[in-house]
Coordinates of C-alpha atoms and ligand atoms in Angstrom, one line a residue:
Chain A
X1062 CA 75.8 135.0 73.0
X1063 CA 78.8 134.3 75.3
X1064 CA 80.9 137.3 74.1
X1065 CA 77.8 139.3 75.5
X1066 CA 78.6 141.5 78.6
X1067 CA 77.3 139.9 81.8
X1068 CA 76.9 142.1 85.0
X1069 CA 78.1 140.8 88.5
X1070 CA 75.4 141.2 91.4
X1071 CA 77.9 143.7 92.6
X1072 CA 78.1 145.6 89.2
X1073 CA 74.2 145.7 89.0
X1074 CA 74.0 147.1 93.1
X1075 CA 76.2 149.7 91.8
X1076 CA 73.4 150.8 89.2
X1077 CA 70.8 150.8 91.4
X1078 CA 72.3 153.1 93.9
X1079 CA 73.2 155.1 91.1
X1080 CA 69.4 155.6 90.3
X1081 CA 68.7 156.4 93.1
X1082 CA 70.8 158.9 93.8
X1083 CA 71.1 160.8 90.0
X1084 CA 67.2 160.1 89.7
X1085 CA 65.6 159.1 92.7
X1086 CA 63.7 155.9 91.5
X1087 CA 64.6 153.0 93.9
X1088 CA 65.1 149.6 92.5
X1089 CA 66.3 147.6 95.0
X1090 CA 63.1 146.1 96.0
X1091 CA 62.5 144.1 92.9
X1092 CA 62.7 140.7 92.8
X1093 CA 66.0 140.2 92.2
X1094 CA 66.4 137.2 89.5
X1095 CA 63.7 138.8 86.9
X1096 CA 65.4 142.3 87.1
X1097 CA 69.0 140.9 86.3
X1098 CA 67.7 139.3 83.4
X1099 CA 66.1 142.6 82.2
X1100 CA 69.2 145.0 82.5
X1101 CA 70.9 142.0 80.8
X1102 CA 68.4 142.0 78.3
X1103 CA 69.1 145.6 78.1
X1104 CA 72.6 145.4 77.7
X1105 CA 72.2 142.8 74.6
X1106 CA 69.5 145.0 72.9
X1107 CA 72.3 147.8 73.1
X1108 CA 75.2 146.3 72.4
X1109 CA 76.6 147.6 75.5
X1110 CA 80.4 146.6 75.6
X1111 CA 81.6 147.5 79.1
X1112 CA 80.0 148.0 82.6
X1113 CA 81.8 151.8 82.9
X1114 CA 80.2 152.7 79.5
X1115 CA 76.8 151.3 81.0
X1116 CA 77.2 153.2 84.0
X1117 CA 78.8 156.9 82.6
X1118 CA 75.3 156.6 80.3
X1119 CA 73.0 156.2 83.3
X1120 CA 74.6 158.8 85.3
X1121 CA 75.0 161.2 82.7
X1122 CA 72.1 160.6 80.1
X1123 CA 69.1 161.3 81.1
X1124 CA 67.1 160.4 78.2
X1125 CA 68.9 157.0 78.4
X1126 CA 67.6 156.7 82.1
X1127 CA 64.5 156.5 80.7
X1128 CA 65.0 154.1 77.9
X1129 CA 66.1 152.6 81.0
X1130 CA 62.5 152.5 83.0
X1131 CA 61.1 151.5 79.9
X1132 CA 63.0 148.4 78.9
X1133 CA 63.2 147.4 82.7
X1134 CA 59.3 147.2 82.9
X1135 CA 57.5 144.4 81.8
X1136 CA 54.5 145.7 80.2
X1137 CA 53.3 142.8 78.7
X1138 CA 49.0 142.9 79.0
X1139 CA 45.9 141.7 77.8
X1140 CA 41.9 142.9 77.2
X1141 CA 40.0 140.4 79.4
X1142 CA 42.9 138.7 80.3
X1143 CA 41.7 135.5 82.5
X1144 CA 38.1 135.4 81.7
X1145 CA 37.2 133.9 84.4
X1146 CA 38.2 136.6 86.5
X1147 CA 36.2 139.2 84.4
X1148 CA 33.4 137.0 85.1
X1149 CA 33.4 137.7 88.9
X1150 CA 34.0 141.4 88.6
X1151 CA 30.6 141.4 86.3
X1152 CA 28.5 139.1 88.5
X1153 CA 29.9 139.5 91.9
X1154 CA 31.7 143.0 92.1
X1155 CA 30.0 145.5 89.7
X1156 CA 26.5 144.8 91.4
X1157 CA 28.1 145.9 94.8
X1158 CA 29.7 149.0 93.4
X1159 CA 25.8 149.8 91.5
X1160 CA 24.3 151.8 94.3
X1161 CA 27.4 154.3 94.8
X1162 CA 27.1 157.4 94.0
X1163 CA 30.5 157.5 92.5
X1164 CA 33.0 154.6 91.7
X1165 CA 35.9 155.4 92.1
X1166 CA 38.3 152.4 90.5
X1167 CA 42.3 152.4 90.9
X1168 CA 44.5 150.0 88.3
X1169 CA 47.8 150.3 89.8
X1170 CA 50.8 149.5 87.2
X1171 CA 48.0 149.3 84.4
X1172 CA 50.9 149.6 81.4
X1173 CA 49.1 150.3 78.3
X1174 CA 45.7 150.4 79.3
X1175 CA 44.0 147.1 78.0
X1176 CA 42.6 146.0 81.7
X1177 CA 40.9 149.5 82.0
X1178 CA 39.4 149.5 78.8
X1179 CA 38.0 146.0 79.9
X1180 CA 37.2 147.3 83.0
X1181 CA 35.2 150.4 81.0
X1182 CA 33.7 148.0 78.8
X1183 CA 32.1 146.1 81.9
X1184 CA 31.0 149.6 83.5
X1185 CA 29.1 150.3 80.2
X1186 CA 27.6 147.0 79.9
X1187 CA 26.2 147.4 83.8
X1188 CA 25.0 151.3 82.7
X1189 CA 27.6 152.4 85.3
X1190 CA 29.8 154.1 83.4
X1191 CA 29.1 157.4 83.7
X1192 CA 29.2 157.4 87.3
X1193 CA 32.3 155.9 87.0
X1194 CA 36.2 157.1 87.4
X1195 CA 39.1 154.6 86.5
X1196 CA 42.4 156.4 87.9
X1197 CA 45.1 154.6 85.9
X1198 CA 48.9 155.0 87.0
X1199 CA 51.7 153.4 85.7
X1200 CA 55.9 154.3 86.7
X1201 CA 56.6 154.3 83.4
X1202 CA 55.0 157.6 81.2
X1203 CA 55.5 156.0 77.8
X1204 CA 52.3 153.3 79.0
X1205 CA 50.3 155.7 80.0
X1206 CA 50.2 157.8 76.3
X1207 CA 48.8 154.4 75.3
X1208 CA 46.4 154.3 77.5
X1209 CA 45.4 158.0 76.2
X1210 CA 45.4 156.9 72.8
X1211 CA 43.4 154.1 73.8
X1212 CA 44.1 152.1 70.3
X1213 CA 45.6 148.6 70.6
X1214 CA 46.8 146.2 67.8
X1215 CA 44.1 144.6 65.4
X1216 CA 45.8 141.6 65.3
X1217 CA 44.9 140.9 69.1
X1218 CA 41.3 141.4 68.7
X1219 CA 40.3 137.8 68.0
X1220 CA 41.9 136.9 70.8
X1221 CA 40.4 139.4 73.6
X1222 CA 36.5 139.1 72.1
X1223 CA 37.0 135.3 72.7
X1224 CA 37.9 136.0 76.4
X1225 CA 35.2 139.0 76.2
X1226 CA 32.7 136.2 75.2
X1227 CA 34.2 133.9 77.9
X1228 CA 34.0 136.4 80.6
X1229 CA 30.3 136.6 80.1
X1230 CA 30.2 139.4 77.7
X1231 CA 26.8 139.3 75.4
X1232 CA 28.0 141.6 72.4
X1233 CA 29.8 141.7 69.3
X1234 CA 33.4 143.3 70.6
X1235 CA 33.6 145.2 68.0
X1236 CA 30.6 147.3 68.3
X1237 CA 33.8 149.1 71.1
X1238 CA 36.2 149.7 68.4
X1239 CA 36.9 151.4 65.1
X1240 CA 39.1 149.7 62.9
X1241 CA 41.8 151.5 61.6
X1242 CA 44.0 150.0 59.2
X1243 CA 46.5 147.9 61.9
X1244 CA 44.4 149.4 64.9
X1245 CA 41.5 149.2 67.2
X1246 CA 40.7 152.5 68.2
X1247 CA 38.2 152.2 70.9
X1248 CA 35.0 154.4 71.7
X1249 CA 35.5 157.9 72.6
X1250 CA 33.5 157.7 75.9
X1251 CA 36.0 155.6 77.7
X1252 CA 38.4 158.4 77.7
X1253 CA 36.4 160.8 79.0
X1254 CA 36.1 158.1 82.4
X1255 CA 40.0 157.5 82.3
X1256 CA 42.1 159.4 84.7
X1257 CA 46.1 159.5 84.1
X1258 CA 48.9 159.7 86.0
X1259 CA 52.3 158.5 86.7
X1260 CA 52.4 157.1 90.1
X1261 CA 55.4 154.8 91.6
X1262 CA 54.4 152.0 93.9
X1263 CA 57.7 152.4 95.7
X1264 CA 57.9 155.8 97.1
X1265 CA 54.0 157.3 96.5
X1266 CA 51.5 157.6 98.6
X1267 CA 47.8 156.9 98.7
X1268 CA 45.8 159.6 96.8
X1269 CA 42.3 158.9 96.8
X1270 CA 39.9 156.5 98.3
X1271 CA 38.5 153.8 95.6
X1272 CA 35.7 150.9 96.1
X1273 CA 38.1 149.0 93.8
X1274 CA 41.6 148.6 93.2
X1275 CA 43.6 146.5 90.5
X1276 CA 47.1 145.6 91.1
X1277 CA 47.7 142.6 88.7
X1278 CA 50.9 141.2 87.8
X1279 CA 53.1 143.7 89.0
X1280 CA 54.3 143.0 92.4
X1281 CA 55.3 140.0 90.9
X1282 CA 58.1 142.1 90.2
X1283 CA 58.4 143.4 93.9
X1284 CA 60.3 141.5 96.6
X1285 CA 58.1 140.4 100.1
X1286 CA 59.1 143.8 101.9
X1287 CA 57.9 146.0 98.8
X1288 CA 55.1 144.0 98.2
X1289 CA 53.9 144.6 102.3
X1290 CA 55.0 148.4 101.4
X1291 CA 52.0 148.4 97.6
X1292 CA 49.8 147.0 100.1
X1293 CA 49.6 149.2 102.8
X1294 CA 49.3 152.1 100.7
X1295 CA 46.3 150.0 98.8
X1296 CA 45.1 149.0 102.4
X1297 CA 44.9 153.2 103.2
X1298 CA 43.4 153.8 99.7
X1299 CA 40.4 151.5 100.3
X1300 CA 37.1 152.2 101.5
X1301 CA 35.7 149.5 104.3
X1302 CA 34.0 146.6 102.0
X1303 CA 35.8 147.4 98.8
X1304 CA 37.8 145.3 96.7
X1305 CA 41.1 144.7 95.9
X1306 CA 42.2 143.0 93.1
X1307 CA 45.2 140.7 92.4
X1308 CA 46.9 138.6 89.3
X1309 CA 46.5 135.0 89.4
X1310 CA 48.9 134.1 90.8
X1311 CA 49.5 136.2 93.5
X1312 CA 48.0 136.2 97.0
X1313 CA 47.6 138.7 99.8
X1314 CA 47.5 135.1 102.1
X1315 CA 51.1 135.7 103.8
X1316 CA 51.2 140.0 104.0
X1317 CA 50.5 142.5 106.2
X1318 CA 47.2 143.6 105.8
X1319 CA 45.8 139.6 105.3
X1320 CA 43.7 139.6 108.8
X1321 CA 41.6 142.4 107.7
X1322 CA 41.0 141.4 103.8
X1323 CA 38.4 138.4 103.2
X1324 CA 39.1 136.3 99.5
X1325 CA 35.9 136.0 97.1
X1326 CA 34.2 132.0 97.8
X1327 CA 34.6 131.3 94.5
X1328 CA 38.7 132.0 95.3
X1329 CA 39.1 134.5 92.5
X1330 CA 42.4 136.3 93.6
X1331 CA 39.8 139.4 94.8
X1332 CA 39.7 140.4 98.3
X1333 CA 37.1 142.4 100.6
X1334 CA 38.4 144.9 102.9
X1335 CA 36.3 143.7 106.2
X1336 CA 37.4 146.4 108.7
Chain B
X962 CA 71.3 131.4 100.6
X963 CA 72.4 127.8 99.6
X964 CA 69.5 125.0 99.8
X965 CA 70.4 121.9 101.8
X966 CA 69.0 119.6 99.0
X967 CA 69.3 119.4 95.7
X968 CA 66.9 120.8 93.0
X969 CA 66.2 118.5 90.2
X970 CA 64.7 121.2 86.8
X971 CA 62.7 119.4 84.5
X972 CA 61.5 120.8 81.2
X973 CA 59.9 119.1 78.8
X974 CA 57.1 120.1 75.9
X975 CA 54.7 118.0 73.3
X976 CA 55.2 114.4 74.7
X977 CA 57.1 114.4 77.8
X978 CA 54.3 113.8 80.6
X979 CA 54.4 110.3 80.1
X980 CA 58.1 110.5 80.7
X981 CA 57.8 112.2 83.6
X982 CA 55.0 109.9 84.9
X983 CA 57.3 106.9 85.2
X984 CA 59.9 108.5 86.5
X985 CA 58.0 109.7 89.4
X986 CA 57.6 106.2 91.1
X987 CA 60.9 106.6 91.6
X988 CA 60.8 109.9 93.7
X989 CA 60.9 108.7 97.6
X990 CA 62.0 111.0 100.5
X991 CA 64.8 109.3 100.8
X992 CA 66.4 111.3 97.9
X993 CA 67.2 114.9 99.4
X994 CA 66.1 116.9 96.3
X995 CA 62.9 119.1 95.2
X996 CA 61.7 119.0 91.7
X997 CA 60.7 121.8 89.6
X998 CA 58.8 120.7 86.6
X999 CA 58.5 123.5 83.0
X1000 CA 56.8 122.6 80.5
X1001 CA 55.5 124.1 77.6
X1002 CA 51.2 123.7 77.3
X1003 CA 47.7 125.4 77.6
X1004 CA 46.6 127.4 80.4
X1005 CA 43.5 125.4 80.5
X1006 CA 45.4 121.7 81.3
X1007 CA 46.7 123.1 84.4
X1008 CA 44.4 121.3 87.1
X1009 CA 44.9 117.9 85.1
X1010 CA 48.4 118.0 85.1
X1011 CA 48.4 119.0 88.9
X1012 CA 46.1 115.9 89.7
X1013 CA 47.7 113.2 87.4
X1014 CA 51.2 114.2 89.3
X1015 CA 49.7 114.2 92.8
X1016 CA 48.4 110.4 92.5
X1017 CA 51.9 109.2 91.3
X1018 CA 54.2 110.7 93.8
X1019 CA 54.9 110.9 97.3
X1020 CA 56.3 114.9 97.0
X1021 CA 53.5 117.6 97.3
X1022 CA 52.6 118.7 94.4
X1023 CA 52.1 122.4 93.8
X1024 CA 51.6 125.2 91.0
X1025 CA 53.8 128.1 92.3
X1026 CA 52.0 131.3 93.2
X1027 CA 54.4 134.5 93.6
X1028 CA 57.2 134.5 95.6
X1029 CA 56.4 130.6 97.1
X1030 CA 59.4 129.2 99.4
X1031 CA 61.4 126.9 97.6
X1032 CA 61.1 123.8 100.0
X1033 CA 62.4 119.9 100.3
X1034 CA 60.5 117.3 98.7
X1035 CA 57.9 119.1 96.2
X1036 CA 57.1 119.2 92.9
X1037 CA 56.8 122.1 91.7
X1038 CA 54.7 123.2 88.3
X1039 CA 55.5 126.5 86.0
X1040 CA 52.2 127.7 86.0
X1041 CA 50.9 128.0 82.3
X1042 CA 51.8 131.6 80.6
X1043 CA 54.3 132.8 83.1
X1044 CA 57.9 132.6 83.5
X1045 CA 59.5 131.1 86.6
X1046 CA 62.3 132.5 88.4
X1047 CA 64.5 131.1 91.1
X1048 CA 65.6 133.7 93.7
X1049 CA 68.7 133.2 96.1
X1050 CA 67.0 134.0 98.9
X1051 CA 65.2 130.2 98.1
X1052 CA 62.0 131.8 96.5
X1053 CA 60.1 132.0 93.7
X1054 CA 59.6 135.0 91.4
X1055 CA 57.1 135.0 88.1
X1056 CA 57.4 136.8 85.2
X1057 CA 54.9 137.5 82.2
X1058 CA 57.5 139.4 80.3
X1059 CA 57.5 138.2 76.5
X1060 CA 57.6 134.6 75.3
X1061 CA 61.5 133.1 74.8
X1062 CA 61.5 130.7 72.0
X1063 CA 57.8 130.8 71.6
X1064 CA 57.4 129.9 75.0
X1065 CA 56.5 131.5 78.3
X1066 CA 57.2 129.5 80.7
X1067 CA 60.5 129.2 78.9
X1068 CA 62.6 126.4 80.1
X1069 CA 65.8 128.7 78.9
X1070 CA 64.4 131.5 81.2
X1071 CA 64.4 129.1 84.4
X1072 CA 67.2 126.9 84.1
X1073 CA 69.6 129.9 83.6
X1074 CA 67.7 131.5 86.8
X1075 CA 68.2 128.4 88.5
X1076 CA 72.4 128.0 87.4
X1077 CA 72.6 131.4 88.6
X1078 CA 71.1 131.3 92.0
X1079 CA 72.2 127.6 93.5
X1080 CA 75.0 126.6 90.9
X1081 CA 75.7 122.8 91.5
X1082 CA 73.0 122.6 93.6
X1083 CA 71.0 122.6 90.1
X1084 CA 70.6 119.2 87.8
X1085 CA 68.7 119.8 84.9
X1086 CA 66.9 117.6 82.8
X1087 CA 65.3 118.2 79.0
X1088 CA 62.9 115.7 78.3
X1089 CA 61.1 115.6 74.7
X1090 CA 60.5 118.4 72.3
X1091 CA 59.5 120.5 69.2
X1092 CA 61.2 123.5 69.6
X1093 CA 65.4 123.9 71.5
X1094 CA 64.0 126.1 74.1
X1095 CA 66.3 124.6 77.1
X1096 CA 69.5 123.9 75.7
X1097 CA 71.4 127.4 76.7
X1098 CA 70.0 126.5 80.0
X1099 CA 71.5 123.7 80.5
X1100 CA 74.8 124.9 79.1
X1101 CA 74.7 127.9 82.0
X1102 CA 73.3 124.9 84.5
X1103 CA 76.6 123.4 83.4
X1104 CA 79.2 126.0 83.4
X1105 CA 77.7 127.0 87.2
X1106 CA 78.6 123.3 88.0
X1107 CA 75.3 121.3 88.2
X1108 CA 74.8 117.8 86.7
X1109 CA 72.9 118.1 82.8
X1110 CA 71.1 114.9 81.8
X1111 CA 68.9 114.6 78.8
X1112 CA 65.9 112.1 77.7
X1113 CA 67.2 109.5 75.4
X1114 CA 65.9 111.0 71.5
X1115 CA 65.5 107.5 70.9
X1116 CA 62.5 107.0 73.3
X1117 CA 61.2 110.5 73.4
X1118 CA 57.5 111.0 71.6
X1119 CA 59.3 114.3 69.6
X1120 CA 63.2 113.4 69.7
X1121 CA 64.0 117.0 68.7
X1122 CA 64.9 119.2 71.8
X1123 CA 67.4 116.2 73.5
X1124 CA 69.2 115.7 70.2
X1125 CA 69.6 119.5 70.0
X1126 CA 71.0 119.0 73.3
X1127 CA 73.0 116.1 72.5
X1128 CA 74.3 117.7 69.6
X1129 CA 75.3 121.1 71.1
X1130 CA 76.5 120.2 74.5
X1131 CA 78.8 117.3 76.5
X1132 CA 75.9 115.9 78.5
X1133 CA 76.3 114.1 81.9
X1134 CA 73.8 111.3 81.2
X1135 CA 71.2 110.2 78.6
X1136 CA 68.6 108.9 80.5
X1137 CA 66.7 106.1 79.4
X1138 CA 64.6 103.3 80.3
X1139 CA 67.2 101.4 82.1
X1140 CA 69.6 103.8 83.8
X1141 CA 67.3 105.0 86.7
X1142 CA 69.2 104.1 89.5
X1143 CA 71.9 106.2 87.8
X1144 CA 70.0 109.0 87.2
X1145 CA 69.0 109.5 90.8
X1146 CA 72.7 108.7 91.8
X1147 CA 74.0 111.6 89.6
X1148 CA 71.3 114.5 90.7
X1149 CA 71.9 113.7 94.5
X1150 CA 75.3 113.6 94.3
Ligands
SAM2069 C1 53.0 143.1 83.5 S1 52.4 144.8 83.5 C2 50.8 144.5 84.2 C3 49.7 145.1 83.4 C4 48.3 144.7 83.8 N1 48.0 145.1 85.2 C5 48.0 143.3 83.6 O1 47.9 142.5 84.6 O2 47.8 142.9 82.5 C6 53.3 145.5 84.9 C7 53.2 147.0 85.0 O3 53.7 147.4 86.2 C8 54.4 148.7 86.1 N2 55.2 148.9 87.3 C9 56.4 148.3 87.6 N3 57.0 148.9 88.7 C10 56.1 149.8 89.1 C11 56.1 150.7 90.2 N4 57.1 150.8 91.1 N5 55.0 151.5 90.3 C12 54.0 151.5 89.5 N6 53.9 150.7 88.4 C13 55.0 149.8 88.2 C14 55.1 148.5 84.8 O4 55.5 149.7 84.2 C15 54.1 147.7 83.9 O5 53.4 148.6 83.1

């Protein structure tokens, strides 16, 4: 591993600005330690000998820029990922959504899908579903094809009926699926609830007003500045008294918008939008 | 930005609570460090682990949430199935990008953040094991400067993660049940 090439901090400001200006995507707001080790990662994966060689390919390849995007991203995600956190959306969230009209959900940064299918899944069980719309956006466009696909590995499907179980779900799990050889190709009707689009949390803005809104585990990978930036655009994409909804281990305690949000008792990271 | 103590990384997997357990006794605020603890378990014995460190020590004890200020005189815990990050500007970052020897957190992933960001203002510490997850970390922790100090294999519950340490690298210190005072000499200094 030693021979590898390691970037200076000074080597890796270069490549930002370099997105920015050949591209226009704006990295400099990440949190700094977690994206070093991904363009280092990046470099191993490639074999990248030399910082000029890394840099001519950005500038001048655009195909590599977004290899790039996609190798940067962490798009690491679960069905039914904490449970217990499922459990509030169906007992305490869902119910307040029920006498809308519409519901209109947002999952910000929802990588390859699996938290809207759970999300779906929950609408069904609450016969909300078809007055239901789940906008999901991701940066990268490569997520967001398996989101449309909507198939996810067999092998994981153990795994996220447990948490389905956990998270107060009454069914067999795999009444949502077809099994395909390798895959889980779920039901048809999801799809036609699923809205995509590529949407970047650093220089978009608000599109749509939502009773709900998902942003889990990825301002993790935004510093305190860009994290105040996702949340005012969240803030002016919520309707008084919706939700917003944050990974476990993020807070909205120390930001901008704090005075006006109010968390779940139960201290699920979910907040209400008071005013 | 460079912290005004030292911090004191601690990783550790099957068998090495009871390790850190009586070495926390010997944590007073006289000792100008903060600790960060990684170790490898299950998501659901994150509130035990919290409690049992809290009675034994006078640091704070706190699970890191996103972006947490890195501050004097805590413990802090890698909460279960995330990665932990130390950023310069004395914060803390989590990841859930994929597992690093079979392990997320990864000890590797936060010593090497740690060596990066604070240099010999790191000590690192590798307590008992299964698996070598936290022996390239320490080698960076080492190379940056800090002080690397590993569990004695002899007394560890699963002797294999020091030995791979021992074997691999030139550590500072092996700690064991008798050299304390030495210990806590070598990560203030
Ligand atoms: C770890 S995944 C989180 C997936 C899911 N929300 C969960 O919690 O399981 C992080 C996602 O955030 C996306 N992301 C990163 N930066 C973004 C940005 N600036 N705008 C929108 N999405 C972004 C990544 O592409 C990735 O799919």
């Amino acid at each position: 591993m030693s021979a590898d090439l390691h970037l200076t901090d000074e080597q890796i400001e270069v490549i930002l600005s370099d997105l920015i200006e050949h591209y226009g995507y704006d990295f400099t707001n990440y949190s700094a330690a977690s994206l070093k080790r991904r363009i280092q990662r990046l470099l191993t994966l490639d074999k990248v000998v030399s910082f000029a060689e890394f840099r001519h390919r950005i500038q001048h390849d655009a195909e590599y820029f977004k290899r790039f995007v996609e190798q940067i991203t962490v798009n690491v995600t679960e069905m039914f990922r904490d449970a217990h956190f499922y459990r509030t959306l169906r007992e305490e969230v869902i119910p307040e959504l029920a006498t809308r009209p519409l519901i209109r959900i947002w999952h910000a940064g929802c990588s390859t899908g699996e938290e809207v299918y759970s999300m779906a899944i929950l609408l069904q069980e609450a016969n909300l579903l078809q007055k239901s719309l789940l906008y999901a956006t991701d940066i990268n466009p490569a997520v967001l094809e398996k989101v449309r696909l909507g198939m996810f590995p067999m092998s994981q499907m153990k795994q996220y009926s447990e948490n389905y179980i956990h998270s107060g779900g009454r069914h067999d799990f795999s009444k949502y699926y077809i099994a395909q050889y390798d895959t889980a190709k779920f039901d048809e009707s999801f799809k036609s609830r699923i809205i995509l689009a590529t949407h970047n949390l650093v220089s978009d803005n608000s599109f749509n007003e939502f009773q709900l809104i998902l942003c889990r585990n990825v301002m993790i990978y935004f510093d305190k500045a860009l994290q105040d930036r996702a949340l005012e655009l969240f803030d002016n994409s919520l309707e008084k008294l919706g939700f917003l909804a944050l990974g476990s281990k993020e807070t909205l305690k120390f930001s901008s918008v704090s005075a006006r949000y109010k968390q779940l008792e139960n201290k699920e990271k979910i907040w209400r939008k008071m005013s | 930005m460079q912290p005004d103590f030292k911090i004191v990384l601690i990783g550790g997997s099957a068998g090495s609570l009871s390790r850190v357990l009586r070495l926390l006794p010997h944590l007073t605020k006289k000792l100008n460090i903060t600790v960060v603890l990684i170790f490898h378990r299950k998501e659901d014995e994150d509130s035990v682990l919290h409690d049992v460190l809290a009675d034994k020590s006078g640091f704070a004890v706190k699970e890191v949430e996103d972006k947490d200020p890195i501050q004097r005189h805590h413990i802090y815990i890698a909460p279960a199935d995330y990665h932990l990050l130390l950023e310069k500007d004395l914060t803390f970052s989590l990841d859930m990008s994929e597992k690093i020897n079979f392990s997320r957190p990864s000890i590797d992933v936060t010593f090497e953040s740690a060596a990066d960001a604070f240099g010999k203002s790191v000590a690192g510490l590798l307590l008992s094991g299964a698996n070598a997850d936290g022996v390239t970390g320490l080698q960076l922790i080492q190379r940056r400067g800090g002080k690397i100090i590993v569990q004695d294999p002899r007394s560890a519950e699963v002797p294999y993660m020091p030995q791979q340490a021992i074997d691999k690298l030139t550590i500072d210190l092996m700690l064991t049940e008798f050299n304390t005072e030495e210990f806590l000499a070598l990560i203030t200094q």
